[in-house]
CSV table of C-alpha atoms in Angstrom, one decimal:
chain,number,residue,atom,x,y,z
N,1,MET,CA,6.0,10.7,33.9
N,2,LYS,CA,4.6,8.2,31.8
N,3,ASN,CA,6.8,6.8,28.5
N,4,ILE,CA,4.9,8.1,25.5
N,5,ALA,CA,6.1,6.2,22.0
N,6,LEU,CA,4.7,9.2,18.4
N,7,LEU,CA,4.4,6.9,15.7
N,8,ALA,CA,5.4,9.0,12.9
N,9,GLY,CA,5.9,7.7,9.1
N,10,GLY,CA,4.4,4.4,7.9
N,11,ASN,CA,4.9,3.1,4.3
N,12,SER,CA,2.1,4.3,2.1
N,13,GLY,CA,1.7,7.5,-0.4
N,14,GLU,CA,0.6,9.2,3.5
N,15,TYR,CA,4.4,9.0,5.1
N,16,GLU,CA,5.4,12.9,4.3
N,17,VAL,CA,2.0,14.4,5.6
N,18,SER,CA,2.7,11.7,9.0
N,19,LEU,CA,6.0,13.5,9.6
N,20,LYS,CA,4.1,16.8,9.5
N,21,THR,CA,1.0,15.4,11.7
N,22,ALA,CA,3.6,13.5,15.2
N,23,GLU,CA,5.9,16.9,14.2
N,24,ASN,CA,3.1,19.3,15.2
N,25,ILE,CA,1.2,16.7,18.4
N,26,MET,CA,5.1,16.5,19.2
N,27,SER,CA,4.9,20.0,20.2
N,28,GLN,CA,1.6,20.4,21.2
N,29,ILE,CA,1.6,16.6,24.2
N,30,ASP,CA,1.9,18.4,28.0
N,31,LYS,CA,5.8,17.5,28.5
N,32,SER,CA,4.8,18.1,32.4
N,33,LEU,CA,3.3,14.8,32.1
N,34,PHE,CA,5.0,12.5,28.9
N,35,LYS,CA,8.1,12.1,27.4
N,36,PRO,CA,7.5,11.9,24.2
N,37,TYR,CA,9.8,9.3,21.9
N,38,PHE,CA,10.0,9.7,18.2
N,39,ILE,CA,9.5,6.5,16.9
N,40,LEU,CA,10.0,6.0,12.3
N,41,VAL,CA,9.0,3.5,11.1
N,42,LYS,CA,10.1,3.0,7.3
N,43,GLY,CA,9.3,-1.1,6.7
N,44,THR,CA,10.8,-2.9,9.0
N,45,ASP,CA,13.7,-0.4,10.4
N,46,TRP,CA,11.8,1.3,13.2
N,47,ILE,CA,14.1,3.7,14.5
N,48,TYR,CA,13.5,6.3,17.7
N,49,ILE,CA,15.3,9.1,17.3
N,50,ASN,CA,15.9,11.6,19.8
N,51,GLU,CA,16.8,15.5,20.5
N,52,ALA,CA,20.3,14.7,19.5
N,53,ASN,CA,19.4,12.9,15.7
N,54,GLU,CA,21.0,9.3,17.4
N,55,ARG,CA,19.0,6.8,16.8
N,56,TYR,CA,18.9,3.9,18.4
N,57,PRO,CA,16.6,0.5,17.0
N,58,ILE,CA,13.3,-0.2,18.3
N,59,ASP,CA,13.3,-4.3,19.8
N,60,LYS,CA,10.2,-5.4,18.0
N,61,ASN,CA,9.9,-8.3,20.8
N,62,ASP,CA,8.7,-6.2,22.9
N,63,PHE,CA,8.5,-2.6,21.9
N,64,SER,CA,11.3,-1.4,23.8
N,65,VAL,CA,14.8,1.1,22.6
N,66,LEU,CA,18.1,0.3,24.5
N,67,VAL,CA,19.1,3.1,25.0
N,68,ASN,CA,23.0,4.7,26.3
N,69,GLY,CA,23.1,0.5,28.1
N,70,ASN,CA,19.4,1.8,29.9
N,71,LYS,CA,16.4,-0.7,28.5
N,72,VAL,CA,13.0,2.1,27.4
N,73,LYS,CA,9.7,0.6,27.5
N,74,PHE,CA,6.4,2.7,26.3
N,75,ASP,CA,3.5,3.2,28.8
N,76,ALA,CA,1.8,3.6,25.6
N,77,VAL,CA,1.7,4.3,21.8
N,78,PHE,CA,1.2,7.7,20.0
N,79,ILE,CA,-0.2,6.7,16.7
N,80,ALA,CA,-0.3,9.2,14.1
N,81,ILE,CA,0.8,7.2,10.8
N,82,HIS,CA,-1.8,7.8,8.2
N,83,GLY,CA,-1.9,4.8,5.8
N,84,ASN,CA,-0.3,1.6,6.0
N,85,PRO,CA,0.6,-0.3,8.6
N,86,GLY,CA,-0.9,3.1,11.5
N,87,GLU,CA,-4.9,3.3,9.9
N,88,ASN,CA,-5.4,-0.2,8.7
N,89,GLY,CA,-4.9,-2.0,11.7
N,90,LYS,CA,-1.5,-3.6,11.8
N,91,PHE,CA,-0.1,-1.4,14.2
N,92,GLN,CA,-3.4,-2.4,16.9
N,93,GLY,CA,-2.8,-6.3,16.8
N,94,TYR,CA,0.5,-5.9,17.5
N,95,PHE,CA,0.3,-3.7,20.5
N,96,ASP,CA,-2.9,-5.8,21.6
N,97,MET,CA,-0.9,-8.6,21.4
N,98,LEU,CA,2.0,-6.9,23.1
N,99,ASP,CA,-1.0,-5.2,25.4
N,100,ILE,CA,0.6,-2.2,25.1
N,101,PRO,CA,-2.6,-0.1,25.3
N,102,TYR,CA,-2.4,3.0,22.7
N,103,THR,CA,-4.5,6.2,20.8
N,104,GLY,CA,-7.4,5.6,18.1
N,105,CYS,CA,-9.3,3.1,16.9
N,106,ASP,CA,-9.3,-1.0,17.2
N,107,CYS,CA,-7.8,-3.8,15.2
N,108,PHE,CA,-11.3,-5.1,13.4
N,109,CYS,CA,-12.8,-0.7,13.3
N,110,SER,CA,-9.0,0.4,11.8
N,111,ALA,CA,-9.2,-2.1,9.2
N,112,LEU,CA,-12.6,-2.0,8.2
N,113,THR,CA,-12.9,1.6,8.2
N,114,PHE,CA,-9.3,1.6,6.5
N,115,ASN,CA,-11.2,0.3,3.5
N,116,LYS,CA,-13.7,1.9,1.9
N,117,TYR,CA,-16.1,0.0,-0.6
N,118,PHE,CA,-16.7,-2.4,2.9
N,119,CYS,CA,-17.4,0.7,5.4
N,120,ASN,CA,-19.5,2.3,2.9
N,121,LEU,CA,-21.5,-0.9,2.8
N,122,THR,CA,-21.6,-1.2,7.1
N,123,ILE,CA,-22.4,2.7,7.3
N,124,ARG,CA,-24.8,1.9,3.9
N,125,GLU,CA,-26.4,-0.4,6.8
N,126,ILE,CA,-27.1,1.6,9.5
N,127,GLY,CA,-29.0,4.4,7.7
N,128,VAL,CA,-26.5,6.9,5.8
N,129,PRO,CA,-26.9,8.1,2.6
N,130,VAL,CA,-23.5,6.3,0.6
N,131,SER,CA,-23.1,6.9,-3.2
N,132,ALA,CA,-23.0,3.9,-5.4
N,133,SER,CA,-20.1,2.0,-6.8
N,134,LEU,CA,-18.5,-0.7,-7.4
N,135,HIS,CA,-16.2,-3.3,-6.6
N,136,TYR,CA,-12.9,-5.0,-8.2
N,137,TYR,CA,-10.1,-6.0,-7.4
N,138,ARG,CA,-6.5,-6.5,-10.2
N,139,ASN,CA,-7.5,-9.2,-12.5
N,140,ASP,CA,-10.9,-8.2,-12.5
N,141,ILE,CA,-12.6,-7.4,-16.4
N,142,ILE,CA,-13.7,-3.7,-15.7
N,143,ASN,CA,-16.8,-3.0,-18.0
N,144,ALA,CA,-16.9,0.4,-19.0
N,145,LYS,CA,-20.4,0.0,-20.3
N,146,GLU,CA,-21.6,-1.3,-16.0
N,147,VAL,CA,-19.3,1.7,-15.0
N,148,GLU,CA,-21.2,4.0,-16.3
N,149,ASP,CA,-25.1,2.2,-16.0
N,150,ILE,CA,-24.5,2.0,-11.9
N,151,CYS,CA,-22.2,5.6,-11.7
N,152,GLY,CA,-22.3,7.8,-14.5
N,153,PHE,CA,-19.7,9.5,-15.5
N,154,PRO,CA,-17.6,11.7,-14.3
N,155,CYS,CA,-16.9,9.3,-12.0
N,156,PHE,CA,-14.4,8.6,-9.2
N,157,VAL,CA,-11.5,5.8,-9.5
N,158,LYS,CA,-10.0,5.3,-5.8
N,159,PRO,CA,-7.4,2.4,-4.1
N,160,CYS,CA,-10.2,0.3,-1.2
N,161,ASN,CA,-7.3,1.2,1.1
N,162,SER,CA,-5.6,4.7,0.9
N,163,GLY,CA,-6.0,7.8,2.0
N,164,SER,CA,-5.3,11.7,1.7
N,165,SER,CA,-6.8,11.5,-2.1
N,166,VAL,CA,-3.7,9.5,-3.1
N,167,GLY,CA,-4.5,7.1,-6.0
N,168,VAL,CA,-8.0,9.5,-6.6
N,169,THR,CA,-8.9,10.3,-10.1
N,170,LYS,CA,-11.6,12.5,-11.7
N,171,VAL,CA,-12.8,10.0,-14.6
N,172,HIS,CA,-15.0,12.2,-17.2
N,173,ASN,CA,-15.4,9.2,-20.1
N,174,ALA,CA,-14.9,5.6,-20.6
N,175,GLU,CA,-11.8,6.4,-22.0
N,176,GLN,CA,-10.5,8.0,-19.3
N,177,MET,CA,-10.8,4.7,-17.6
N,178,GLU,CA,-7.6,3.3,-18.1
N,179,LYS,CA,-4.8,5.0,-17.5
N,180,ALA,CA,-7.3,5.5,-13.7
N,181,ILE,CA,-7.6,2.8,-12.7
N,182,ALA,CA,-4.0,1.9,-13.9
N,183,GLU,CA,-2.8,4.7,-11.0
N,184,ALA,CA,-5.3,3.2,-8.5
N,185,PHE,CA,-4.4,-0.3,-8.7
N,186,LYS,CA,-0.6,1.7,-7.8
N,187,TYR,CA,-1.8,1.8,-4.5
N,188,ASP,CA,-3.4,-1.3,-4.0
N,189,ASP,CA,-4.6,-4.8,-5.8
N,190,GLN,CA,-8.4,-3.3,-5.4
N,191,LEU,CA,-9.9,-0.1,-5.7
N,192,MET,CA,-13.1,1.0,-5.7
N,193,ILE,CA,-15.3,3.1,-8.5
N,194,GLU,CA,-17.2,5.8,-7.3
N,195,LYS,CA,-20.8,7.3,-8.3
N,196,LEU,CA,-20.0,11.4,-8.5
N,197,ILE,CA,-22.2,13.5,-6.1
N,198,VAL,CA,-22.2,17.5,-6.6
N,199,GLY,CA,-22.4,19.0,-3.6
N,200,GLN,CA,-20.5,20.4,-0.8
N,201,GLU,CA,-17.5,18.8,0.5
N,202,LEU,CA,-18.2,18.1,5.0
N,203,ALA,CA,-15.6,16.5,7.2
N,204,CYS,CA,-16.7,16.3,11.2
N,205,GLY,CA,-14.9,16.0,13.7
N,206,VAL,CA,-16.0,13.3,16.8
N,207,CYS,CA,-14.2,12.2,19.6
N,208,SER,CA,-14.7,10.7,23.1
N,209,ASP,CA,-16.4,12.2,25.8
N,210,LYS,CA,-16.4,10.0,28.8
N,211,GLY,CA,-17.4,7.4,27.0
N,212,ASN,CA,-19.8,9.0,23.8
N,213,ALA,CA,-19.4,10.7,21.0
N,214,ARG,CA,-18.9,14.2,20.4
N,215,ALA,CA,-18.7,16.0,17.1
N,216,LEU,CA,-17.0,18.7,17.4
N,217,ALA,CA,-17.9,20.6,14.4
N,218,VAL,CA,-18.0,20.6,11.1
N,219,THR,CA,-15.7,22.5,8.5
N,220,GLU,CA,-16.8,23.2,4.2
N,221,ILE,CA,-13.7,22.5,2.5
N,222,THR,CA,-13.3,24.4,-0.8
N,223,SER,CA,-11.0,23.0,-3.2
N,224,LYS,CA,-8.9,25.1,-6.0
N,225,ASN,CA,-8.2,21.9,-8.2
N,226,GLU,CA,-10.9,20.2,-9.3
N,227,PHE,CA,-11.7,18.4,-6.4
N,228,TYR,CA,-10.2,18.2,-2.9
N,229,ASP,CA,-7.6,15.6,-4.8
N,230,TYR,CA,-4.2,15.0,-2.8
N,231,GLN,CA,-2.2,18.7,-3.5
N,232,SER,CA,-5.2,20.9,-2.8
N,233,LYS,CA,-5.0,19.2,0.7
N,234,TYR,CA,-1.3,19.6,1.6
N,235,THR,CA,-0.2,22.7,0.1
N,236,ASP,CA,-1.0,26.5,1.3
N,237,GLY,CA,-3.7,29.2,-0.7
N,238,LEU,CA,-4.9,25.8,-3.0
N,239,HIS,CA,-7.7,25.0,-0.2
N,240,ASP,CA,-10.2,27.2,2.5
N,241,LEU,CA,-11.3,25.2,5.5
N,242,ILE,CA,-15.5,27.2,6.9
N,243,THR,CA,-15.3,26.2,9.8
N,244,PRO,CA,-18.4,26.0,10.7
N,245,ALA,CA,-19.5,25.3,7.2
N,246,ARG,CA,-22.4,27.8,6.0
N,247,LEU,CA,-25.3,25.1,6.7
N,248,SER,CA,-28.5,25.9,7.8
N,249,LYS,CA,-28.8,24.8,10.8
N,250,GLU,CA,-30.8,21.8,10.6
N,251,ASN,CA,-28.3,20.1,7.6
N,252,TYR,CA,-25.1,21.3,10.2
N,253,ASP,CA,-27.3,19.7,13.2
N,254,LEU,CA,-27.5,16.3,11.0
N,255,VAL,CA,-23.6,15.8,9.6
N,256,MET,CA,-23.0,16.5,13.0
N,257,ARG,CA,-25.4,13.5,14.0
N,258,TYR,CA,-25.3,11.3,11.2
N,259,SER,CA,-21.0,11.2,12.5
N,260,GLU,CA,-21.8,10.6,15.9
N,261,LYS,CA,-23.9,7.9,14.6
N,262,ILE,CA,-20.7,6.4,12.4
N,263,TYR,CA,-18.5,6.7,15.4
N,264,HIS,CA,-20.9,4.8,18.0
N,265,HIS,CA,-21.8,2.3,15.9
N,266,LEU,CA,-18.3,1.2,14.8
N,267,ASN,CA,-16.9,1.6,18.4
N,268,CYS,CA,-14.7,3.8,17.4
N,269,LYS,CA,-11.9,5.0,19.6
N,270,GLY,CA,-10.4,8.7,20.1
N,271,VAL,CA,-10.5,11.5,17.0
N,272,VAL,CA,-11.7,10.8,13.6
N,273,ARG,CA,-13.1,12.7,11.2
N,274,VAL,CA,-15.8,11.4,9.0
N,275,ASP,CA,-16.0,12.6,5.3
N,276,PHE,CA,-18.8,14.3,3.3
N,277,ILE,CA,-21.4,15.9,0.0
N,278,ILE,CA,-23.9,17.4,0.8
N,279,THR,CA,-26.4,17.3,-2.1
N,280,LYS,CA,-28.1,21.4,-2.6
N,281,GLU,CA,-31.0,19.2,-1.4
N,282,GLY,CA,-29.8,18.8,1.7
N,283,ILE,CA,-29.2,15.1,1.5
N,284,PRO,CA,-25.6,14.4,3.1
N,285,TYR,CA,-24.3,11.3,1.5
N,286,PHE,CA,-20.8,9.9,3.4
N,287,LEU,CA,-17.6,9.8,1.5
N,288,GLU,CA,-15.1,7.9,4.3
N,289,ILE,CA,-13.9,8.0,7.5
N,290,ASN,CA,-10.5,8.3,9.2
N,291,THR,CA,-9.3,6.9,11.6
N,292,ILE,CA,-6.0,8.7,11.6
N,293,PRO,CA,-7.4,12.2,10.5
N,294,GLY,CA,-4.4,14.3,9.8
N,295,GLN,CA,-3.6,16.9,12.2
N,296,THR,CA,-0.6,18.6,10.7
N,297,ALA,CA,-0.9,22.6,11.4
N,298,MET,CA,-3.2,23.3,8.7
N,299,SER,CA,-5.3,20.5,9.2
N,300,ILE,CA,-9.2,20.1,10.0
N,301,ILE,CA,-8.9,18.2,13.3
N,302,PRO,CA,-7.1,20.8,14.8
N,303,ASN,CA,-8.6,23.8,13.6
N,304,GLN,CA,-11.8,22.7,15.1
N,305,VAL,CA,-10.5,22.1,18.6
N,306,LYS,CA,-9.8,25.9,18.1
N,307,PHE,CA,-13.6,26.7,17.0
N,308,ASN,CA,-14.4,24.7,20.1
N,309,ASN,CA,-12.0,27.0,22.7
N,310,LEU,CA,-10.3,24.0,23.2
N,311,ASN,CA,-6.8,23.9,24.0
N,312,LEU,CA,-4.3,21.2,21.5
N,313,LYS,CA,-2.3,20.3,24.2
N,314,ASP,CA,-5.4,19.7,26.3
N,315,PHE,CA,-6.9,17.5,23.5
N,316,TYR,CA,-4.0,15.6,23.7
N,317,THR,CA,-3.8,14.4,27.2
N,318,GLU,CA,-7.8,13.3,26.2
N,319,ILE,CA,-6.6,11.4,23.3
N,320,ILE,CA,-3.7,9.7,25.4
N,321,MET,CA,-5.7,8.7,28.6
N,322,ASP,CA,-8.8,7.6,27.0
N,323,ALA,CA,-5.9,5.1,25.6
N,324,PHE,CA,-5.0,4.4,29.5
N,325,ASN,CA,-8.7,4.5,29.9
N,326,LYS,CA,-9.5,1.5,27.0
């Protein structure tokens, strides 16, 4: 029986989503193989919470916990924190230093993919289409004329280091820029302004299959809001997930190949989700990669696992075992 720390919470706008992801994973972990411990992270408070809602502080010196006089150490960590500090490489670096196995991508891959702009630069270099964009730090002067020339209107203003569309605004004209920029800077010291690509929004889950990248499926996302924002992602009735996506076989296979290529090139581990917009001409533009994708009961990855007639319990067992094999 392996002790598995299930890490949830975090310090971002995705805190509540992380709790739902962890709840779903906890319900699916094979209890005959693993003993999961729910660890809630909020700032410097790292707390183990048992089924009786008793709380025990984590010893950060070796990531252990003292429970009724018994010291519990963990064989591996299942990271279910979206955003900071679970998806940006910080916890990965910490566990690397302690030599504790963990699920998902390593420190470098997590840090690179978490920054939307610099990840885009990398993806463009491997031949995957990426929309035009501009990058700014908090104290930079943002020229509306430059934005219009490079990205046009409408466009998207996004925090570089954020997920679940937190802080993202669709901007229709120069007059709306100031408010959108202020919103993005609430969540990060960098922002990206990105050209709007019109088309179908797609998501492709990719996991490791005996060391090789394996695309699970391509899901089409339709939102009843103007775009697939935070509200539409996590509110019943505001979006539809269509698996398999309504694409020609050629375009479907192309998105699968691009997703596997990205997974391999970035040296991803565990399960990730790669998002695209595909135009009516059949060009899939890379949007972003989520190295700790949402795994609530209504999320895309569980949907794609079931589409492949896979058992979620077995799927999570494979992810945990991959952590030991890295």
